[in-house]
Structures are given as C-alpha cells and as structure tokens.
mmCIF file of C-alpha atoms and ligand atoms in Angstrom:
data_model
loop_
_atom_site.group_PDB
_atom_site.id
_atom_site.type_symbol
_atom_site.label_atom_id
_atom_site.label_comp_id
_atom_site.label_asym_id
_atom_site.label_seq_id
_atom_site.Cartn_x
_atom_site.Cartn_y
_atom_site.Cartn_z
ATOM 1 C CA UNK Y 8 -36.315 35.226 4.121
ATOM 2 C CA UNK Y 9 -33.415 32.623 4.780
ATOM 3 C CA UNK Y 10 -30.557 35.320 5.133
ATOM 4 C CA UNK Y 11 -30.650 38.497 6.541
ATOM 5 C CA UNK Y 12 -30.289 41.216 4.012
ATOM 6 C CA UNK Y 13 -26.690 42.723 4.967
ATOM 7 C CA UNK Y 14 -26.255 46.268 2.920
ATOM 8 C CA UNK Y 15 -22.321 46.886 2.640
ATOM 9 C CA UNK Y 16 -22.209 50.829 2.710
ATOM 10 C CA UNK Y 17 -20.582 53.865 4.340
ATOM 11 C CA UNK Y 18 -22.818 57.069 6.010
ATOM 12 C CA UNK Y 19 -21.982 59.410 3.164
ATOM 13 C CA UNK Y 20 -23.033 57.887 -0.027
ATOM 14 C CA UNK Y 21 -25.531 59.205 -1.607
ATOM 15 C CA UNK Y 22 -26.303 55.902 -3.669
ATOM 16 C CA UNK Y 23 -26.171 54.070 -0.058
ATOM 17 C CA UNK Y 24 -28.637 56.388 0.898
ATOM 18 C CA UNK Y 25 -30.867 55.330 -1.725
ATOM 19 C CA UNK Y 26 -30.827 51.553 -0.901
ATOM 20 C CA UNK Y 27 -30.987 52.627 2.939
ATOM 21 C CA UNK Y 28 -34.114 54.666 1.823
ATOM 22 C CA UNK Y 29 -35.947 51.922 0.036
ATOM 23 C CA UNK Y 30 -35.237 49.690 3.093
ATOM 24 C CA UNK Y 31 -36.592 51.915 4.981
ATOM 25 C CA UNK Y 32 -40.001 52.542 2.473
ATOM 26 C CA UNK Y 33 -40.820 48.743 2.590
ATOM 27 C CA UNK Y 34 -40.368 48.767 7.124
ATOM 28 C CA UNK Y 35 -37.375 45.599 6.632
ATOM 29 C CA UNK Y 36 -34.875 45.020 8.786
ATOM 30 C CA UNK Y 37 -31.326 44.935 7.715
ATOM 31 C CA UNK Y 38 -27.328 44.251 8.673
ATOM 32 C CA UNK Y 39 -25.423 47.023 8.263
ATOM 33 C CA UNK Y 40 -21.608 46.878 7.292
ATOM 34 C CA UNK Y 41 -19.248 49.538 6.821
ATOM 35 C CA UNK Y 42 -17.142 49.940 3.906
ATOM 36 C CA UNK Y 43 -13.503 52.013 3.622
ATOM 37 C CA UNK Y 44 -14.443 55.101 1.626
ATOM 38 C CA UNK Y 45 -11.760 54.225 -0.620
ATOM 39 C CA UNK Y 46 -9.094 51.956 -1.898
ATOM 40 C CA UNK Y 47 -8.200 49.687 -0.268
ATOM 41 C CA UNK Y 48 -11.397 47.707 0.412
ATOM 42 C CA UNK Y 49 -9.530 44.095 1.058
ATOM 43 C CA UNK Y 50 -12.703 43.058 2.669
ATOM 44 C CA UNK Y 51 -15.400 44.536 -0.014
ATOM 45 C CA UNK Y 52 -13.341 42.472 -2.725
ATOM 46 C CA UNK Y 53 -13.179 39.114 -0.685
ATOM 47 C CA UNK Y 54 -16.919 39.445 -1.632
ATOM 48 C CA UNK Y 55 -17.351 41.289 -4.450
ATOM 49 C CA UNK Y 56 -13.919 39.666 -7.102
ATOM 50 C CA UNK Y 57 -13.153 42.797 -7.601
ATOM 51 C CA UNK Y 58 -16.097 45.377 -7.711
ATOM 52 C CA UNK Y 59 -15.434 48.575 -5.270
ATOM 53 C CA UNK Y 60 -17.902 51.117 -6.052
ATOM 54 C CA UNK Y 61 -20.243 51.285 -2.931
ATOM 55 C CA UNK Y 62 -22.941 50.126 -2.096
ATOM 56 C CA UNK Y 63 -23.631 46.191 -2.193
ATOM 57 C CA UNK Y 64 -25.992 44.135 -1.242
ATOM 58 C CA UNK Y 65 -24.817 40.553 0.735
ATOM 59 C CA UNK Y 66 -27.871 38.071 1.175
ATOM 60 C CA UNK Y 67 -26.122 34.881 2.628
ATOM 61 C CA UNK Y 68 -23.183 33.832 -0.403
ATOM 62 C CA UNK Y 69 -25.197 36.328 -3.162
ATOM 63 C CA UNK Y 70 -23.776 39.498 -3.968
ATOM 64 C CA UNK Y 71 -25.912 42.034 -5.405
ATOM 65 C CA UNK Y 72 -23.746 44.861 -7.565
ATOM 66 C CA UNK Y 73 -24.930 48.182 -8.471
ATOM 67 C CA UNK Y 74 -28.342 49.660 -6.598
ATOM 68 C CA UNK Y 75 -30.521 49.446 -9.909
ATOM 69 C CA UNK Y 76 -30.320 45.443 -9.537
ATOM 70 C CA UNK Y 77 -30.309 45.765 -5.491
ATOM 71 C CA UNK Y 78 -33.735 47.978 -5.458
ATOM 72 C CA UNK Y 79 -34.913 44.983 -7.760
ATOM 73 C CA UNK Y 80 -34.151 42.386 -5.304
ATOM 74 C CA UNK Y 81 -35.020 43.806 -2.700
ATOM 75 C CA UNK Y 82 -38.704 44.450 -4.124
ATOM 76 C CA UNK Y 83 -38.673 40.916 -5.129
ATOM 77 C CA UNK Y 84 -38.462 40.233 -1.640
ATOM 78 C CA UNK Y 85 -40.654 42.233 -0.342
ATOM 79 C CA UNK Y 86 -43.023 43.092 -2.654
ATOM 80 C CA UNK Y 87 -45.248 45.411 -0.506
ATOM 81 C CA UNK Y 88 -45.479 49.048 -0.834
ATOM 82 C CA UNK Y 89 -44.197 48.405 -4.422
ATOM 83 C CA UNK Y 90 -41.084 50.277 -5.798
ATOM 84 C CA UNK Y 91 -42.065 49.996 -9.245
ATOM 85 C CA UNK Y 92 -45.949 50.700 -9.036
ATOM 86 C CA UNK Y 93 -47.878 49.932 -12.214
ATOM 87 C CA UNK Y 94 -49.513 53.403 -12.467
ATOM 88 C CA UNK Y 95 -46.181 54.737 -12.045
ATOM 89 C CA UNK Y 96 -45.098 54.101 -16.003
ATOM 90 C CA UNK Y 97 -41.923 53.420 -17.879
ATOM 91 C CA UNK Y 98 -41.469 57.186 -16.937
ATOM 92 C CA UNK Y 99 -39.783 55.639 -13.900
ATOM 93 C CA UNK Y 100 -37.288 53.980 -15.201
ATOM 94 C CA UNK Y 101 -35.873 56.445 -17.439
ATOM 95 C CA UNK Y 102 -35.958 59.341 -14.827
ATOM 96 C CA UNK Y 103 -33.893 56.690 -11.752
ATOM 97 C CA UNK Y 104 -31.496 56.460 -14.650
ATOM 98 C CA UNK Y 105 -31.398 60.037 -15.512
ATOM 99 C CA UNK Y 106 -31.040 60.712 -12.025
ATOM 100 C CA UNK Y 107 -28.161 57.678 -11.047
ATOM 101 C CA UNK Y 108 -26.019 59.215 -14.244
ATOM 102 C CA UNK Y 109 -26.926 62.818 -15.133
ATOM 103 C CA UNK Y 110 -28.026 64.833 -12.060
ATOM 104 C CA UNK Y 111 -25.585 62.508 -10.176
ATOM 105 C CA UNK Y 112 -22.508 63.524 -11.906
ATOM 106 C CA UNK Y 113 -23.575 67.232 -11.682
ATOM 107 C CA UNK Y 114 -24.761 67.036 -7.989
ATOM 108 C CA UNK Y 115 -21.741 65.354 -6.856
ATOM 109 C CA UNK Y 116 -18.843 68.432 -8.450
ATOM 110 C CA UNK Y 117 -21.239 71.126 -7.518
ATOM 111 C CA UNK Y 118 -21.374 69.802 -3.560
ATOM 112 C CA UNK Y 119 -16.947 68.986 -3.612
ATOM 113 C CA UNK Y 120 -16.461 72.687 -4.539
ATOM 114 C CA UNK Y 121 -14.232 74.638 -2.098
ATOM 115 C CA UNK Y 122 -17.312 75.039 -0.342
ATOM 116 C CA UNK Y 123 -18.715 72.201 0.026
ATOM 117 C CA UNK Y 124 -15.734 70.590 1.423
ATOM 118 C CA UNK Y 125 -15.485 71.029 5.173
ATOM 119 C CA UNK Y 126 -19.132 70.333 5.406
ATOM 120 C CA UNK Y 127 -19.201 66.838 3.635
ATOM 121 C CA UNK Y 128 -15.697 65.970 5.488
ATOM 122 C CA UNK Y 129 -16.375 67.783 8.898
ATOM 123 C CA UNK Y 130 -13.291 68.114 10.805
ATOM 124 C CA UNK Y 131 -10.846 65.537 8.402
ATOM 125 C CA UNK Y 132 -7.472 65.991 8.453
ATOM 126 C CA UNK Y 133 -6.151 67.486 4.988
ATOM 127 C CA UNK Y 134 -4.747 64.155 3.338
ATOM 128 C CA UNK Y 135 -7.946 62.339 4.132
ATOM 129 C CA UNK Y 136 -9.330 64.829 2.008
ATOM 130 C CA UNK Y 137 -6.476 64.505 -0.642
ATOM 131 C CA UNK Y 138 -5.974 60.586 -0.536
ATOM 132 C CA UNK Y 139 -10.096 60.885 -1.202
ATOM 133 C CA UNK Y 140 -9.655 63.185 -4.349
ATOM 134 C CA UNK Y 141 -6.818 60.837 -5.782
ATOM 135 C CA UNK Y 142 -8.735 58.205 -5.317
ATOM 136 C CA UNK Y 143 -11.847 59.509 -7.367
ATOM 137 C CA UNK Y 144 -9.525 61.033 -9.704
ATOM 138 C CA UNK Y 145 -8.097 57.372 -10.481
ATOM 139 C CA UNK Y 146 -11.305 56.139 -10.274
ATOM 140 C CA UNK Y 147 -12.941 58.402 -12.773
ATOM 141 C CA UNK Y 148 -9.642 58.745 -15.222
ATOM 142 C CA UNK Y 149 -10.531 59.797 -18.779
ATOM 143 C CA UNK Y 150 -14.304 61.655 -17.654
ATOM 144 C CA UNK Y 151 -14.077 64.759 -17.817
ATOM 145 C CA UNK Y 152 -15.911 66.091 -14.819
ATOM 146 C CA UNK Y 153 -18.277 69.486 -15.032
ATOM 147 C CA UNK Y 154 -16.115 72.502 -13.374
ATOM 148 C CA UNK Y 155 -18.038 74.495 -10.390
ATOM 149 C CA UNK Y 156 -19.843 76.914 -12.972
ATOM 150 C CA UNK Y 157 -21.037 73.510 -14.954
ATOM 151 C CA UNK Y 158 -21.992 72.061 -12.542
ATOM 152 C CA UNK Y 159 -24.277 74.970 -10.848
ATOM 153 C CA UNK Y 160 -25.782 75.865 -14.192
ATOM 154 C CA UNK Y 161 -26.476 72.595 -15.422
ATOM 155 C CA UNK Y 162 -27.791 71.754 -11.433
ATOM 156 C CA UNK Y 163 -30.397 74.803 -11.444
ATOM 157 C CA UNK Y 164 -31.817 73.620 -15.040
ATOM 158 C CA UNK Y 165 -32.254 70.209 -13.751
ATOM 159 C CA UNK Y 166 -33.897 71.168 -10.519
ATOM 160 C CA UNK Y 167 -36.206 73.484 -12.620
ATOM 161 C CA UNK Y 168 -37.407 70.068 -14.705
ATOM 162 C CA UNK Y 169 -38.181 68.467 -11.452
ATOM 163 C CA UNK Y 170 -40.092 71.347 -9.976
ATOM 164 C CA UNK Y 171 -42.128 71.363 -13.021
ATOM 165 C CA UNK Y 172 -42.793 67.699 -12.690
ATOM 166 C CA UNK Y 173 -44.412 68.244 -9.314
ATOM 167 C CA UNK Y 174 -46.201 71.405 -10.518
ATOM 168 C CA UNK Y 175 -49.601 69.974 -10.635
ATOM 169 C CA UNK Y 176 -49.614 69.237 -6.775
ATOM 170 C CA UNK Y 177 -48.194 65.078 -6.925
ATOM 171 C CA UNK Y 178 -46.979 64.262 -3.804
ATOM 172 C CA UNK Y 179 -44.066 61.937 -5.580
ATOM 173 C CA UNK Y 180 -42.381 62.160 -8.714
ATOM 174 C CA UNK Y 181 -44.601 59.783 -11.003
ATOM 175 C CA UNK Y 182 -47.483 60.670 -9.047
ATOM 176 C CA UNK Y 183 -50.013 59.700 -6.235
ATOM 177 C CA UNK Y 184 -46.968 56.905 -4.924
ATOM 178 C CA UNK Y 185 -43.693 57.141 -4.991
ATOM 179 C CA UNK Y 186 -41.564 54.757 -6.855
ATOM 180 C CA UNK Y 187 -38.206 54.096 -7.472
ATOM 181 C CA UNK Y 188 -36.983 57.779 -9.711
ATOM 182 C CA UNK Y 189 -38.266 59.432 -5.919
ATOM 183 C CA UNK Y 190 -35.155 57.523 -4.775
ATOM 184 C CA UNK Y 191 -32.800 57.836 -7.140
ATOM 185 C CA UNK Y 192 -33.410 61.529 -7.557
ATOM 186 C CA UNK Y 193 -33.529 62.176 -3.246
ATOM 187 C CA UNK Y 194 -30.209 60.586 -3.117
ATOM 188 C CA UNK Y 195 -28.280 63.861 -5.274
ATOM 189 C CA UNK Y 196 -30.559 66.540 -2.975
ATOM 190 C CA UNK Y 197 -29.834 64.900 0.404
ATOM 191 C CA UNK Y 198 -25.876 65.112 -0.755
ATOM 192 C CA UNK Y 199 -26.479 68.786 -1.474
ATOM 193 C CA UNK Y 200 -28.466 69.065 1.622
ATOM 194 C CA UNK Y 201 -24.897 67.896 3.636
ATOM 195 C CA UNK Y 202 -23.839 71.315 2.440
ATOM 196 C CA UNK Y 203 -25.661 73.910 4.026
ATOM 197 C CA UNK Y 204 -24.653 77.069 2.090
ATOM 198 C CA UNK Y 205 -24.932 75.287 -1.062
ATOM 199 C CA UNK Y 206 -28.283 73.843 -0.224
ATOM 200 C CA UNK Y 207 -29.556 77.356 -0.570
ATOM 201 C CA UNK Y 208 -29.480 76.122 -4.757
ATOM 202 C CA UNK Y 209 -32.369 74.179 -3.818
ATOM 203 C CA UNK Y 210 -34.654 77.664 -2.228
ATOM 204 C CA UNK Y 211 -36.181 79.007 -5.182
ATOM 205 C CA UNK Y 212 -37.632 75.143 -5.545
ATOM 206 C CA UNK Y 213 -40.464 75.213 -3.178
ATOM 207 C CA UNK Y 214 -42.340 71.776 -3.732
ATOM 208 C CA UNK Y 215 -39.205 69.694 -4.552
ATOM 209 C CA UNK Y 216 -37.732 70.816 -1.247
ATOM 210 C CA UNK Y 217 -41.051 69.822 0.171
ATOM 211 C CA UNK Y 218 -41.109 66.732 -1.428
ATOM 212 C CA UNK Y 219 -37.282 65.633 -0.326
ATOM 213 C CA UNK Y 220 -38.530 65.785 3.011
ATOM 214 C CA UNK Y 221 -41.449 63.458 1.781
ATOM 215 C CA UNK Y 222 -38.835 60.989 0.656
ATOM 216 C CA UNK Y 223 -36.635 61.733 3.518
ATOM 217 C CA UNK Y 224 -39.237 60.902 6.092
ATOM 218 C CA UNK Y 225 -39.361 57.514 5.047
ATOM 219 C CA UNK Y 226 -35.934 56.222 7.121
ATOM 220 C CA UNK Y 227 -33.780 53.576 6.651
ATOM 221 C CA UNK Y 228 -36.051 51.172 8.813
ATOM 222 C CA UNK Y 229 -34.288 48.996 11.691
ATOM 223 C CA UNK Y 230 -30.567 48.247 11.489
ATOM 224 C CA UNK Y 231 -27.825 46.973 13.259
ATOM 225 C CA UNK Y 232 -24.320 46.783 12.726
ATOM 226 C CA UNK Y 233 -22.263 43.859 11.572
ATOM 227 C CA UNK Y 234 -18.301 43.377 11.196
ATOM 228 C CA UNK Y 235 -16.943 42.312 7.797
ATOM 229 C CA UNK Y 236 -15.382 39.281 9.114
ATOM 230 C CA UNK Y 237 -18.581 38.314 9.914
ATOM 231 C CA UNK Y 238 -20.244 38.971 6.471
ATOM 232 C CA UNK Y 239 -17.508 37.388 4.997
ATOM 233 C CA UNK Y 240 -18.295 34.143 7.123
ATOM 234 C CA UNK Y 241 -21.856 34.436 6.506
ATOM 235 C CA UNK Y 242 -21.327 33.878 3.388
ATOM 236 C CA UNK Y 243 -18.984 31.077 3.874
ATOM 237 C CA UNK Y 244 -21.452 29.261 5.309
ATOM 238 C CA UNK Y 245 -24.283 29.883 3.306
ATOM 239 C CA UNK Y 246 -25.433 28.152 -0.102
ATOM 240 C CA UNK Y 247 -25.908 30.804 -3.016
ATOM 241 C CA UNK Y 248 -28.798 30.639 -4.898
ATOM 242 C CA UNK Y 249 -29.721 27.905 -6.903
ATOM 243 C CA UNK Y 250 -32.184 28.062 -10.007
ATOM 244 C CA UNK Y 251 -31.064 31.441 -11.732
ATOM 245 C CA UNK Y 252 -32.343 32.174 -15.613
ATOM 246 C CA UNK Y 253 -29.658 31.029 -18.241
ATOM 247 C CA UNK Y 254 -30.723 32.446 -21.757
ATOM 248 C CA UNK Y 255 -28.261 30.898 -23.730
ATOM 249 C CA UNK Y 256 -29.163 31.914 -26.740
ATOM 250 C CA UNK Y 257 -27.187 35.076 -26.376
ATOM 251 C CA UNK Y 258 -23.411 33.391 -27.826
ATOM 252 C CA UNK Y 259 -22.562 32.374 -23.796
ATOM 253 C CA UNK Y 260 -22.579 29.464 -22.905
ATOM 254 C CA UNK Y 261 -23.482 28.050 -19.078
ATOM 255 C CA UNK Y 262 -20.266 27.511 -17.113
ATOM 256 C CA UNK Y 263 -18.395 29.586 -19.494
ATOM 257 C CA UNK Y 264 -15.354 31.836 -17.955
ATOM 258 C CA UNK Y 265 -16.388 35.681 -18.418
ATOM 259 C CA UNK Y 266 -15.102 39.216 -16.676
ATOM 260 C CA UNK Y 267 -18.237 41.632 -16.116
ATOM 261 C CA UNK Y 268 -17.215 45.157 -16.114
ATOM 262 C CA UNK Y 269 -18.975 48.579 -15.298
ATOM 263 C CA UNK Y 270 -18.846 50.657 -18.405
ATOM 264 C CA UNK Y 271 -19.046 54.033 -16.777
ATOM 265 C CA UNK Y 272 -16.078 54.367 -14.145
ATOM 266 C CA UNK Y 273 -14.377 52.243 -11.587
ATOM 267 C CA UNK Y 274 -13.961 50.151 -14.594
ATOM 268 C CA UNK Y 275 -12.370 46.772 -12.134
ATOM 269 C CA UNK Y 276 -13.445 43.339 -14.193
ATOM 270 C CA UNK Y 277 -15.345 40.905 -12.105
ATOM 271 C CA UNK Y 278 -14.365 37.111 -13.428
ATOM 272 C CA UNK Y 279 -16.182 34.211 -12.602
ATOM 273 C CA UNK Y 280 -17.675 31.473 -14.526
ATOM 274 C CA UNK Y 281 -21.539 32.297 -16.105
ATOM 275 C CA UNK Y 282 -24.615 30.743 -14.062
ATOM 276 C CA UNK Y 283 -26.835 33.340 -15.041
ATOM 277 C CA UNK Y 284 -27.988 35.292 -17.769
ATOM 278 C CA UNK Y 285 -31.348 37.373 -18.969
ATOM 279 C CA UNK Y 286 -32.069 40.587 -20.575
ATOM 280 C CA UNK Y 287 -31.939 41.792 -16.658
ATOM 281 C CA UNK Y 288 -29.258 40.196 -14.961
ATOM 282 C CA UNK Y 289 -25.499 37.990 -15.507
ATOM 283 C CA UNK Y 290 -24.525 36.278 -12.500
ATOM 284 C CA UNK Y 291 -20.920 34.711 -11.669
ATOM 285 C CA UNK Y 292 -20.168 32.123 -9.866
ATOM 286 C CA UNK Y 293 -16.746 32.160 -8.168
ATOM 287 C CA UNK Y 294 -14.489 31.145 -4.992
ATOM 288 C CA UNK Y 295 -12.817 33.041 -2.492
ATOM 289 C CA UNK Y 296 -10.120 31.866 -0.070
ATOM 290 C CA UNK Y 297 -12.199 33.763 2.658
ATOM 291 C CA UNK Y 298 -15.966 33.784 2.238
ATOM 292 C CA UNK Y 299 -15.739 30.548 -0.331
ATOM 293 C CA UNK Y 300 -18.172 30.023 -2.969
ATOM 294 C CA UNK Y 301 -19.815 32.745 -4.163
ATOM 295 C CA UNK Y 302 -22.344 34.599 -6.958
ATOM 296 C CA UNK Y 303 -21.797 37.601 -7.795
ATOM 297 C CA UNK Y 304 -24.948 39.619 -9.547
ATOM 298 C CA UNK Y 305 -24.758 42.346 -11.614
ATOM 299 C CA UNK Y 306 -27.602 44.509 -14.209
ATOM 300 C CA UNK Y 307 -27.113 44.067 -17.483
ATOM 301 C CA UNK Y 308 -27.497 47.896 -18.306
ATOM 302 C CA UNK Y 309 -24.170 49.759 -17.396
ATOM 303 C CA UNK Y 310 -21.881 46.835 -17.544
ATOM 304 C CA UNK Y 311 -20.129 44.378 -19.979
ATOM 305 C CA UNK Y 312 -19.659 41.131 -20.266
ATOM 306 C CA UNK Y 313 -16.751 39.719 -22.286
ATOM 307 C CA UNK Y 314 -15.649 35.741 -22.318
ATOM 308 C CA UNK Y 315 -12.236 35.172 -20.596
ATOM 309 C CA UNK Y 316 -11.468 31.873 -22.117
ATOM 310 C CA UNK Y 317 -10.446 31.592 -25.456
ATOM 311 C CA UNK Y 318 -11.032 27.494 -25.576
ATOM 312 C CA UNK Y 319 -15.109 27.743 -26.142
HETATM 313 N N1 GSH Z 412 -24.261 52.645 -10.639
HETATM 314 C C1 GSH Z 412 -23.768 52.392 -9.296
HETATM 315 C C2 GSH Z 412 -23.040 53.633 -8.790
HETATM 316 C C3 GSH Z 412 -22.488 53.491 -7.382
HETATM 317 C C4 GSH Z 412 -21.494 54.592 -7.032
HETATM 318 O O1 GSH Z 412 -20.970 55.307 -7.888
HETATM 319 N N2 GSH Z 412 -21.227 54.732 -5.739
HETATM 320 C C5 GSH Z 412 -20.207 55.641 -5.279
HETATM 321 C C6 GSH Z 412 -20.488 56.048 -3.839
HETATM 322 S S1 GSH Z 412 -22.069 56.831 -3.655
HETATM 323 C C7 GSH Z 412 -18.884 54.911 -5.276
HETATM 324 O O2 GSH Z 412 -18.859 53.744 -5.547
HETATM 325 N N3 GSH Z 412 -17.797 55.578 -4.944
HETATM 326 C C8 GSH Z 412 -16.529 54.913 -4.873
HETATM 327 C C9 GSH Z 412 -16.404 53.991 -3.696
HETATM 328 O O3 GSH Z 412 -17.250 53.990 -2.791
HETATM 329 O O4 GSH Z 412 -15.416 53.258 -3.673
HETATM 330 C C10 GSH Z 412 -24.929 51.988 -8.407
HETATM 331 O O5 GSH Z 412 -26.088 52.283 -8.738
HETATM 332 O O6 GSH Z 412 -24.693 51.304 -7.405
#
C-alpha cells in the first residue's frame, strides 16, 4: 500500500465501529482521526465537499464515503480473510443492508431513550446533549423516527430473526465465516451494549449475545492517532487515483459537473466533476483550498447523482 489507510471517525459510532471492526478482522494497521460529533466539521468537509455523516475513509487524496463502499476497498486491499466469502451468498448483502437501514434506525431510538442517555453521554453537560439532539433532528428532518415503544417492539422481533438465523449452531451469521452482515449487524448490538440496563433486551437471545462477542473479539487491529491538519496535508501532497471505471453509457459524460447526494438523511450534495462511474461506484474529482485536489468516492446504492451544468 502507497498511503496509509487513515479512518476519519469518533469512539461512539456505531457505523465507525464497523469499519474499525473489519480493520481489525483483516490484522491492518490504520491512522486514526477524530471527527466533531456534529456540525460543524470544517475539517471533515475540507475533505469530504460537503459530506458529514461519519465515518470516512482517507487513503492519500481519495475519499471513501459511506462504509458499504469503504468495507469494499478496504477488502480490495487486503483481500485476506475475505469480507465477502463466496460460500457466504447474496444472503450477505441483503442482511448488511437490512442491518445499516432497518435494525439501525430501530437500535439507534431504542438506545437515546431517557435511559439510555447518561450511559451513551457519560457525564456531558446538558446542552452537549441538546446541541446533539438538534443536530440529528436537522439532520434527519422529514423521517419520522420510531417512538420508545416502536422501537423496543420492532427491536425484540428483529433480534428474534437473528437468533433464529444462528439456531442451527453457525458460529457467524452466513455461516462457518463471518462476512460482512456479522459487521453490519454487531455495530447496532455493541450501541445497545453502551447501555447497560437496556442491554438486558438482548438476554433472552442466548447465541446472538454469544456470537457479538465472536465479532467483538476481533478488535480494531493497530492504530494510532493522527491530527486533521495532517490528513488534510496528506492529502495535499498525495496524487489521487488514476485509472477509475467510466461507463459512459449511462447519459454522463466524463468530466461532466454533477452533485452526488445521500438519499436517506444528511441529504448535503457533494459537487465535483465525474471521473468515475460503474454500477458500484461515482467518483468526483474536485479542489480544495486546503488539502487540494481531490476524489471523492461514493456507492451507487443510497445516493444520487444529478448533473450540475446545464451546458452538456
Ligand atoms: N450509510 C452510511 C451511514 C453513516 C451514518 O449514519 N453515520 C452516523 C454516525 S454512526 C452519522 O453520520 N451521524 C452524523 C454525524 O456523524 O455527523 C454509512 O454506511 O457510512
């Protein structure tokens, strides 16, 4: 590898946790850079153009958006154990994204309840914990977020389908290995876990327990830490990738000015012009007074691209 692989992150997020999980699965060594926990993130944008949700991946003057294309990348990389093990399926796939979406947006409101609270912000002073709920609230404007007795019920049916998917004695979720729906479901448990008296959801689930500690006991492998200002000059000085798929059959041309947006929440359009594009991945490249030129990667599911210019 060229560049060290520099995860942008902060301790308690659960979808960092996944990333820092995987890391740790394949033994790699990584940077580690802490993001603000909200708005503003003048730093996280320098890279990103705009993107804020957490975490992203830096290698050198690439930025890697959302942790479905990250875990990609990073398997790419290093290839061995495999994330996405053959005899694992297609099953795979559809349960991480079940679990990034679904049990995600039911784990998270059941762990904020009233409850929850003092665990996952310790001893925080009460408008950290208010300028954190307006921020999520503007974040997440126009979802309409399960209330505490959704979001228990709907939690307990969910844990119930992955106790049964363990039920014949699998040590991971899609069987004999794990692959990457073990890490996108651990990352919603370990949240819950943060919560002690809420964790006790999780007690009538005797092998998915065990197996969270299977996950769990994998690490994040060997970090250490890294300023911003140094990312941000890492990247400066660093060359982004060259050779990226353009399938320009699609209606975009290469070159072409385009905003990438997440269609979920934290809905913040990324602009840049278009050096990459498959079924898998769009890639922008773009300048920043700070780190200079840069490309920007996001998936192609959960985002969309839209042409800025109206000259082509
Ligand atoms: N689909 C995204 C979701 C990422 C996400 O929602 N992360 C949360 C933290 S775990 C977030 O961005 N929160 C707002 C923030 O950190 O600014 C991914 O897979 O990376």
């Amino acid at each position: 590898m060229t560049h060290d692989l520099i995860l942008h992150h902060y301790a308690g997020s659960p979808f960092s946790e996944k990333v820092r999980l995987v890391l740790g699965y394949k033994g790699l060594s990584w940077k580690s850079v802490s993001v603000p926990v909200i708005l503003p993130k003048p730093d996280v944008v320098a890279l990103t153009g705009g993107y804020r949700r957490t975490p992203f991946l830096q290698i050198g003057a690439d930025i890697y958006c959302d942790t479905a294309l990250m875990c990609r990348v990073i398997d790419r990389l290093a290839p061995t154990p495999p994330l996405y093990p053959h005899a694992a399926g297609g099953q795979q796939h559809i349960l991480a994204q079940w679990a990034d979406s679904a049990l995600f947006w039911v784990a998270i409101p059941y762990t904020m309840q009233p409850a929850g609270v003092p665990h996952i912000f310790g001893q925080a002073a009460p408008d950290i914990v208010k300028a954190f709920a307006a921020d999520r609230a503007a974040m997440t404007a126009g979802m309409r977020r399960p209330t505490t007795a959704d979001a228990t019920a709907q939690l307990r049916t969910y844990l119930g389908w992955l106790e049964q998917q363990l039920d014949d004695g699998r040590p991971f979720l899609c069987g004999a290995l794990p692959c990457i729906a073990d890490f996108s479901v651990v990352q919603s448990l370990w949240y819950i876990r943060r919560a002690p008296p809420l964790a006790t959801i999780l007690g009538p689930f005797a092998r998915l327990s065990e197996w969270a500690e299977r996950v769990q006991a994998f690490g994040h492998g060997t970090h250490e830490q890294m300023s911003s200002a140094d990312a941000i000059a890492i990247a400066h000085a660093a060359e982004a990738t060259a050779g990226l798929r353009f399938e320009a059959e699609r209606g975009f041309a290469f070159g072409q000015e385009v905003s990438v947006t997440p269609t979920d929440y934290a809905q913040d359009p990324v602009t840049g012009r278009l050096v990459g594009l498959t079924d898998d991945e769009v890639a922008l490249e773009r300048e920043d007074p700070r780190a200079g030129e840069l490309v920007v990667h996001f998936p192609r599911i959960g985002f969309q691209i839209r042409k800025t210019d109206t000259t082509s």
